[in-house]
mmCIF file of C-alpha atoms in Angstrom:
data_model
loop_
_atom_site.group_PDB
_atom_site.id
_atom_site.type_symbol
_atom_site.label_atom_id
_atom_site.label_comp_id
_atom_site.label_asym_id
_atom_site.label_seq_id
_atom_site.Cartn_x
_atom_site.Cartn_y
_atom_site.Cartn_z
ATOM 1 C CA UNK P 980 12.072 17.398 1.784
ATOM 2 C CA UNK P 981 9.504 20.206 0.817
ATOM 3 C CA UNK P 982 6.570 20.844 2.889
ATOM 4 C CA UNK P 983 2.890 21.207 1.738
ATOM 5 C CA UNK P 984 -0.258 21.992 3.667
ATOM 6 C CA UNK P 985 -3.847 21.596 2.681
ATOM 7 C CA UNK P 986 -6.736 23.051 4.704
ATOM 8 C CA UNK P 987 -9.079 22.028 5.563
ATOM 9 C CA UNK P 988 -8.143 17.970 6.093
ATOM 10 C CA UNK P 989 -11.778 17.273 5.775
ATOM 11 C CA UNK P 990 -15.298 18.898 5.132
ATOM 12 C CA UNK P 991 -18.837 18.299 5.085
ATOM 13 C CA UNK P 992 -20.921 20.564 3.221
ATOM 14 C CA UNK P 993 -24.493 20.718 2.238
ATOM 15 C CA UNK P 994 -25.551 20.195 -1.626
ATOM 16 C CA UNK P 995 -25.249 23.504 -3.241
ATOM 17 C CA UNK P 996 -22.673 25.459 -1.161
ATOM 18 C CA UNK P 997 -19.666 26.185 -1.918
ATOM 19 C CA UNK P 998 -16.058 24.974 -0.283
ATOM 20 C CA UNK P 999 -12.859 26.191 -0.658
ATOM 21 C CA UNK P 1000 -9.457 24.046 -0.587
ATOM 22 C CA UNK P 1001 -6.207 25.541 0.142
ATOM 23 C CA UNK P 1002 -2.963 23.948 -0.825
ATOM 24 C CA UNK P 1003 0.450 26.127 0.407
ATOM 25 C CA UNK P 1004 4.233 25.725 -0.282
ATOM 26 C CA UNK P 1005 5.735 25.795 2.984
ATOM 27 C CA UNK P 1006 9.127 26.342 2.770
ATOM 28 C CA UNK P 1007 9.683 27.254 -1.226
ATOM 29 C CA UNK P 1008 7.752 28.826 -3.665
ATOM 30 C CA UNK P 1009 6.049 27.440 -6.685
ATOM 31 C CA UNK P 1010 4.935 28.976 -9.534
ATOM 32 C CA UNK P 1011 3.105 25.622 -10.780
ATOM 33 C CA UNK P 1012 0.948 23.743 -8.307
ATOM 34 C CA UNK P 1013 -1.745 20.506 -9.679
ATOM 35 C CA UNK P 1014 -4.874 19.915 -8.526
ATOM 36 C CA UNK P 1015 -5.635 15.715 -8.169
ATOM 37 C CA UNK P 1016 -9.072 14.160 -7.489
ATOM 38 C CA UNK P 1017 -9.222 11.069 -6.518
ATOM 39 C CA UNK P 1018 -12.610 8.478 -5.997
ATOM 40 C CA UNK P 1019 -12.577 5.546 -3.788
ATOM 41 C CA UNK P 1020 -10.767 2.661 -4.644
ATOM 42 C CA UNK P 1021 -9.273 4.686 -7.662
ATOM 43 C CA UNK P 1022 -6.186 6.153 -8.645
ATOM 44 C CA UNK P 1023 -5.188 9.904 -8.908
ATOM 45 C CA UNK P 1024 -6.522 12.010 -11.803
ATOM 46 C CA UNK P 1025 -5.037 15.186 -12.197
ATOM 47 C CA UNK P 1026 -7.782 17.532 -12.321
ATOM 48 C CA UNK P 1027 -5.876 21.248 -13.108
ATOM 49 C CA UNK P 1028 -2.710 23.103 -13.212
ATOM 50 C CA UNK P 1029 -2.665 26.198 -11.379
ATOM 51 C CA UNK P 1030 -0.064 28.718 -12.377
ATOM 52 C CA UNK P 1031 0.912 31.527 -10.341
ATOM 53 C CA UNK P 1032 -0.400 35.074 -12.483
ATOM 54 C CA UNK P 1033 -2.342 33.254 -15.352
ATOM 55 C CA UNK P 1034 -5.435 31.234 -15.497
ATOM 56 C CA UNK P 1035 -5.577 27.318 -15.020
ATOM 57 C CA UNK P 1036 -5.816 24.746 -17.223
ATOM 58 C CA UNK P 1037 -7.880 22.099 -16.485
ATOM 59 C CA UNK P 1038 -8.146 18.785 -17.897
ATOM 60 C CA UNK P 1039 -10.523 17.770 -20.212
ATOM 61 C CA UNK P 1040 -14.269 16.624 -18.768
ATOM 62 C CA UNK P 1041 -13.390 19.429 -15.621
ATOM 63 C CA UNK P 1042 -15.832 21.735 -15.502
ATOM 64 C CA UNK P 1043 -13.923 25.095 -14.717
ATOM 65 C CA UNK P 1044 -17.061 27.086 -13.548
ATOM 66 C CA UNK P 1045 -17.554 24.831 -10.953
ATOM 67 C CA UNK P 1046 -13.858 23.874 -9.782
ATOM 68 C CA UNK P 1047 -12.330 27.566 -9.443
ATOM 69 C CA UNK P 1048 -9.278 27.821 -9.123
ATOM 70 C CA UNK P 1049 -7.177 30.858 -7.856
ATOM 71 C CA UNK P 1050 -2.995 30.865 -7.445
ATOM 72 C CA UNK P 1051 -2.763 34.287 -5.429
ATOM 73 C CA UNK P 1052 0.832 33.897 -4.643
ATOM 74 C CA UNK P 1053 4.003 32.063 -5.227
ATOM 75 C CA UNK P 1054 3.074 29.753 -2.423
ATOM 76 C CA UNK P 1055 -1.048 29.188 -2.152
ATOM 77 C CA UNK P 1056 -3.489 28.052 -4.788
ATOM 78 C CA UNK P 1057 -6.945 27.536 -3.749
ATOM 79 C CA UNK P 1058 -9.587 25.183 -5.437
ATOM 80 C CA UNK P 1059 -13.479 26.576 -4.853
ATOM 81 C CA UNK P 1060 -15.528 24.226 -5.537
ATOM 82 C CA UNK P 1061 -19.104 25.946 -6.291
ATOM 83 C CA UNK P 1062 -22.402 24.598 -5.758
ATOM 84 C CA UNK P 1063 -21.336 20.999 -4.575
ATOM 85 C CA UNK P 1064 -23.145 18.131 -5.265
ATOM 86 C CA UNK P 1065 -23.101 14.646 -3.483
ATOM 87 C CA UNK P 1066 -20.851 13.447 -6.963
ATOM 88 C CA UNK P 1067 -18.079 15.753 -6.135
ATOM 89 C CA UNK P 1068 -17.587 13.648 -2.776
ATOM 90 C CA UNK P 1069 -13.732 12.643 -2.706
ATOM 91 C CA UNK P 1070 -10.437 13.119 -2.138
ATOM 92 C CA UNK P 1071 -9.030 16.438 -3.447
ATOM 93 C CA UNK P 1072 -4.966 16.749 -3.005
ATOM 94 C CA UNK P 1073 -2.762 19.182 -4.429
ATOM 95 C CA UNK P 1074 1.262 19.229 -5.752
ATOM 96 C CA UNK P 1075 3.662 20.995 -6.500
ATOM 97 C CA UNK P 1076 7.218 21.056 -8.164
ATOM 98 C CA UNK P 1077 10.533 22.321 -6.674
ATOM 99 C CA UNK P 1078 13.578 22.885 -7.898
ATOM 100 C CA UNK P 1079 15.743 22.819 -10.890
ATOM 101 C CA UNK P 1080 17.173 19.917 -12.437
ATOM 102 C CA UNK P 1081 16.395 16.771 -11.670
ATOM 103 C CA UNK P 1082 14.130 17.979 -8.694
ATOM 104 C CA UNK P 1083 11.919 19.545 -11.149
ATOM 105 C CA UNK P 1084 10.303 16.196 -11.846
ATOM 106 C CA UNK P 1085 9.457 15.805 -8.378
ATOM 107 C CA UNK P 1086 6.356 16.539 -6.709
ATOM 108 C CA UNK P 1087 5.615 17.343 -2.981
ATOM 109 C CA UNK P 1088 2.027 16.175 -2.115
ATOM 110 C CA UNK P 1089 0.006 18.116 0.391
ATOM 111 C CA UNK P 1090 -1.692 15.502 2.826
ATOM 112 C CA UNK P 1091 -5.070 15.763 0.867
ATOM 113 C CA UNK P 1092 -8.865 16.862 1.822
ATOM 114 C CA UNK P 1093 -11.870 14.489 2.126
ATOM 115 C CA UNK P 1094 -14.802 16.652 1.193
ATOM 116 C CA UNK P 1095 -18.281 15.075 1.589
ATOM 117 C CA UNK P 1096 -21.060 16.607 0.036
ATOM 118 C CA UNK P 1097 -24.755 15.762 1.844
ATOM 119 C CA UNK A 1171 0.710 11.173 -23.842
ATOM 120 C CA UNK A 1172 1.992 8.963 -20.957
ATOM 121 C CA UNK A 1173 0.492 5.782 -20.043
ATOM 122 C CA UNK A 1174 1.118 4.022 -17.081
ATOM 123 C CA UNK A 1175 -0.155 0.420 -16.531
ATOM 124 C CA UNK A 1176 -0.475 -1.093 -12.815
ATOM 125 C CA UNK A 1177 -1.030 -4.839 -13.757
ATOM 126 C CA UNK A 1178 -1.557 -6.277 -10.304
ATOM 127 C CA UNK A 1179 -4.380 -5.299 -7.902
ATOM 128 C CA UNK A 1180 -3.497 -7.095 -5.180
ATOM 129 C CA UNK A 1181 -0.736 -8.534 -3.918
ATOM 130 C CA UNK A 1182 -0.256 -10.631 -0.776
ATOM 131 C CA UNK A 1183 3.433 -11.332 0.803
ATOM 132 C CA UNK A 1184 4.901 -12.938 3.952
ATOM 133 C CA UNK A 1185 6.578 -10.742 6.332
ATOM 134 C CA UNK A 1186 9.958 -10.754 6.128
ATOM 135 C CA UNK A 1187 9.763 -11.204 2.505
ATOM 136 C CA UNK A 1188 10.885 -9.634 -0.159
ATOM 137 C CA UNK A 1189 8.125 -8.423 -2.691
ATOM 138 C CA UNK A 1190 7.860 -7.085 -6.742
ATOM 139 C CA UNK A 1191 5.195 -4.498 -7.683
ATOM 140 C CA UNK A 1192 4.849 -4.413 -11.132
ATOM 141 C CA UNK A 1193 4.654 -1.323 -13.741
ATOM 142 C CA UNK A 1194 5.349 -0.547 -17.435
ATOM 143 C CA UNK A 1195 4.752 3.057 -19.035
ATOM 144 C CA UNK A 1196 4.457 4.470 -22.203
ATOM 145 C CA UNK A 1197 6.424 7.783 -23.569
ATOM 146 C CA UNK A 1198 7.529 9.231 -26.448
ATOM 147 C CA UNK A 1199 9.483 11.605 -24.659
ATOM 148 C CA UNK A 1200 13.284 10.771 -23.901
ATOM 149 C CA UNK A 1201 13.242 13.242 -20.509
ATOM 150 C CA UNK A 1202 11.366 11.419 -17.774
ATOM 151 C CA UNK A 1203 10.930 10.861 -14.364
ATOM 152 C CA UNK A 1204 9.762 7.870 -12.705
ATOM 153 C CA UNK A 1205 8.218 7.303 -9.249
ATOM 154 C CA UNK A 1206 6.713 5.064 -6.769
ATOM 155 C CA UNK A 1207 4.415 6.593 -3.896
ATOM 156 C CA UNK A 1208 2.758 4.557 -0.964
ATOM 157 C CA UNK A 1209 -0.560 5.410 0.244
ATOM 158 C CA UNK A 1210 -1.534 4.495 3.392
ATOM 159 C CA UNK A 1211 -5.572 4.389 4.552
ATOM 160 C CA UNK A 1212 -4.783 8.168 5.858
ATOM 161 C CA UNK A 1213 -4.791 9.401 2.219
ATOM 162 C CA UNK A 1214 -1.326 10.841 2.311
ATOM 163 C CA UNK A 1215 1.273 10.476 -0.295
ATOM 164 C CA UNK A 1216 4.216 9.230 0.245
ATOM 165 C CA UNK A 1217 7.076 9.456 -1.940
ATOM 166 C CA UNK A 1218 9.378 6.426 -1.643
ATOM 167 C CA UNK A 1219 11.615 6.524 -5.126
ATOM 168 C CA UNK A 1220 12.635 8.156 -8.050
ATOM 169 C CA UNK A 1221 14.396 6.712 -11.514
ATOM 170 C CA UNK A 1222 15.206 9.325 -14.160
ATOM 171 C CA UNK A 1223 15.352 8.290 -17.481
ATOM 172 C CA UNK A 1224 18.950 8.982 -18.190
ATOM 173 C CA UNK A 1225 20.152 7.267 -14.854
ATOM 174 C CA UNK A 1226 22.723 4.458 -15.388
ATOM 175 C CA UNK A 1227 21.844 2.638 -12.311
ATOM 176 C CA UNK A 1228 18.925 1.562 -10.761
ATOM 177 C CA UNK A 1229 17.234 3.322 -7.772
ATOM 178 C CA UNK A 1230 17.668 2.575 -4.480
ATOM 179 C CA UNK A 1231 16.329 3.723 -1.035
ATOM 180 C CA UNK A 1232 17.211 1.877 1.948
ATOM 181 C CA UNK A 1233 14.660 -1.650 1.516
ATOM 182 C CA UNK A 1234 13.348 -0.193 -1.442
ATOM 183 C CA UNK A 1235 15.092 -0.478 -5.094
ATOM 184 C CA UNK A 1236 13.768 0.636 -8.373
ATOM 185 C CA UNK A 1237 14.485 -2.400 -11.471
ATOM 186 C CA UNK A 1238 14.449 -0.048 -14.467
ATOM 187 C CA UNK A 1239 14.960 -2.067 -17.553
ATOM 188 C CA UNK A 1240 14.454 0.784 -20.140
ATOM 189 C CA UNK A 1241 14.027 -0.957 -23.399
ATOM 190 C CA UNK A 1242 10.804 -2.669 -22.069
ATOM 191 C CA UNK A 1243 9.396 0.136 -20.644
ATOM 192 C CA UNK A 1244 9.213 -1.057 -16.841
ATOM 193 C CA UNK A 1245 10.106 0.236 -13.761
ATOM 194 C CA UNK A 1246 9.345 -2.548 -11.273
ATOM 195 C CA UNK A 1247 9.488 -1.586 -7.151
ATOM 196 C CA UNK A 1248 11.133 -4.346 -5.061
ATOM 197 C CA UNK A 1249 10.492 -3.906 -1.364
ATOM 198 C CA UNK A 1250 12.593 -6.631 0.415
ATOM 199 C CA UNK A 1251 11.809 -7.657 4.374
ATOM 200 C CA UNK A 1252 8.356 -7.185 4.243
ATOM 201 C CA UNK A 1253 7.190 -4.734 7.337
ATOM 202 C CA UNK A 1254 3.293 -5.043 8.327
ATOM 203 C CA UNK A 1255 3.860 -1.572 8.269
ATOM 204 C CA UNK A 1256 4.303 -2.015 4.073
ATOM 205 C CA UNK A 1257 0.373 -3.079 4.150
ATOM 206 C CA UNK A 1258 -0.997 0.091 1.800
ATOM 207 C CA UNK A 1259 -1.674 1.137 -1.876
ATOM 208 C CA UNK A 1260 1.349 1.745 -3.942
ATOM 209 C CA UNK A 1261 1.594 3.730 -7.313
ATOM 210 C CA UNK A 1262 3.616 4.078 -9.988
ATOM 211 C CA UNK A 1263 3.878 7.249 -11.680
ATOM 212 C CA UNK A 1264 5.906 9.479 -14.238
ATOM 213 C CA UNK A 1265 6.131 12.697 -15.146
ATOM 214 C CA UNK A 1266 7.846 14.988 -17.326
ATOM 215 C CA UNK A 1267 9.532 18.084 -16.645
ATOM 216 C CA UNK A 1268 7.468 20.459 -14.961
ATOM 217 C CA UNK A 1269 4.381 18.150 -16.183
ATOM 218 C CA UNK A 1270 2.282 16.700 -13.568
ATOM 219 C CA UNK A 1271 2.639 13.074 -12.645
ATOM 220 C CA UNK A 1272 0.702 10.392 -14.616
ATOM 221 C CA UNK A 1273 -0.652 7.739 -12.481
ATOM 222 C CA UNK A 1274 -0.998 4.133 -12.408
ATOM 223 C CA UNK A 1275 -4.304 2.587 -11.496
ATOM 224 C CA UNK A 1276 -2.356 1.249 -7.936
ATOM 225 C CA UNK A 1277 -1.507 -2.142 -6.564
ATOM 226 C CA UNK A 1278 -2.617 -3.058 -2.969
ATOM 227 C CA UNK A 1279 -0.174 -4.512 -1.112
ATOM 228 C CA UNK A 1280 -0.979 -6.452 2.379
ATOM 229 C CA UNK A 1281 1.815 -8.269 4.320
ATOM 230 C CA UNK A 1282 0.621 -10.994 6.271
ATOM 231 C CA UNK A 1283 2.240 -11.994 9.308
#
C-alpha cells in the first residue's frame, strides 16, 4: 500500500504560537491531500482539501486564517496552525488519494499528530 | 451530502467469536466507495476493507467480510474469531470519487477473553 508521513507525531506549544503540520506522499504523488481533525472520543471531521497549485477549501465553521494551509508540491501539504489556543488541542491527520479507478476512492492516512496547546 | 450512521457505541464480544459492527449511509450518488478503518489507542488509521458500489459480491479480507445489502443502505463489518488484538475503535466511512471520506461517529469494540 501507499505510504504517508506526518511530522511532527506530537507537539506541545504555548497559547498563541504558531505550529506547523506536515503530511507527505511517500512513494506517489497527490495532487489532492485532506486535512481531518479529530476531538477525543469523536469521530473524524474533515477539516480542508488541499490541492496542489490552488488554494484550499475548507469546510464550513474552519476558520482559514487560522488553519493555513500550503500544498508546495505534488507530495507535501502543510497545515499552520496560527496563534493556537488550548481549543485547538487534538488530533490533526491528513489523506490522500492514489490512483485511478477504483483506487481513487481510497485514502492512505498519515499516522496523525497530537498537538496540545498550554 | 453523505450521511453515515454508526448505531452502536460499544460493543463487547468473546474471543474467538465472531462479531457484527453495524452501519447504514445515505447517498444520492450511484458511484461510491465504502470502507471500514480500525483505530487503535495509537491514533493510526487502519484501513481494513473496501465495497464499491457497483461490486457484485461482498468484500472480503482474510477474517474480515463486508455484508453490503445495497437496497437498505448498509454495509455491515463481520470480524469472525475474535483476536484481543481486535479491541479498538472501528469506522465506517464512504467516499466518492476523489471526495474525501465521510465518517461514521465509530463503534468501540473490546474482546474479552
Amino acid at each position: 500500500g501507499a505510504v504517508v508521513s506526518q511530522h511532527p507525531s506530537w507537539v506541545i506549544c504555548k497559547s498563541g504560537t504558531s505550529v506547523k503540520i506536515e503530511c507527505r506522499s511517500l512513494d506517489f504523488q497527490a495532487t489532492t491531500m485532506f486535512w481531518y481533525r479529530q476531538f477525543p472520543k469523536q469521530s473524524l471531521m474533515l477539516m480542508a482539501t488541499s490541492n496542489e497549485g490552488s488554494k484550499a477549501t475548507y469546510e464550513q465553521g474552519v476558520e482559514k486564517d487560522k488553519f493555513l494551509i500550503n500544498h508546495a508540491s505534488l507530495t507535501l501539504s502543510t497545515l499552520t496552525v496560527t496563534s493556537a489556543h488550548p481549543e485547538d488541542s487534538s488530533f490533526y491527520i491528513c489523506s490522500a488519494p492514489k490512483g485511478q479507478g477504483r483506487e481513487v476512492y481510497e485514502q492512505y492516512f498519515g499516522p496523525g499528530t497530537r498537538l496540545t496547546v498550554t | 451530502a453523505q450521511k453515515i450512521t454508526q448505531t452502536q457505541p460499544g460493543m463487547f464480544v468473546q474471543e474467538k467469536e465472531a462479531v457484527t459492527l453495524d452501519c447504514t449511509y445515505d447517498t444520492s450518488d450511484p458511484s461510491y466507495g465504502l470502507f471500514w478503518y480500525k483505530q487503535p489507542s495509537s491514533g493510526e488509521m487502519i484501513f481494513l476493507i473496501y465495497q464499491g458500489s457497483y461490486d457484485q459480491q461482498n468484500a472480503t479480507e482474510g477474517r474480515y467480510s463486508l455484508n453490503f445489502q445495497k437496497a437498505r443502505k448498509s454495509a455491515n463489518l463481520v470480524i469472525s474469531a475474535s483476536q484481543l488484538g481486535d479491541s479498538a475503535m472501528y469506522f465506517c466511512a464512504m467516499s466518492l470519487i476523489g471526495r474525501a471520506l465521510t465518517f461514521g461517529s465509530g463503534t468501540r469494540l473490546q474482546v474479552q477473553p
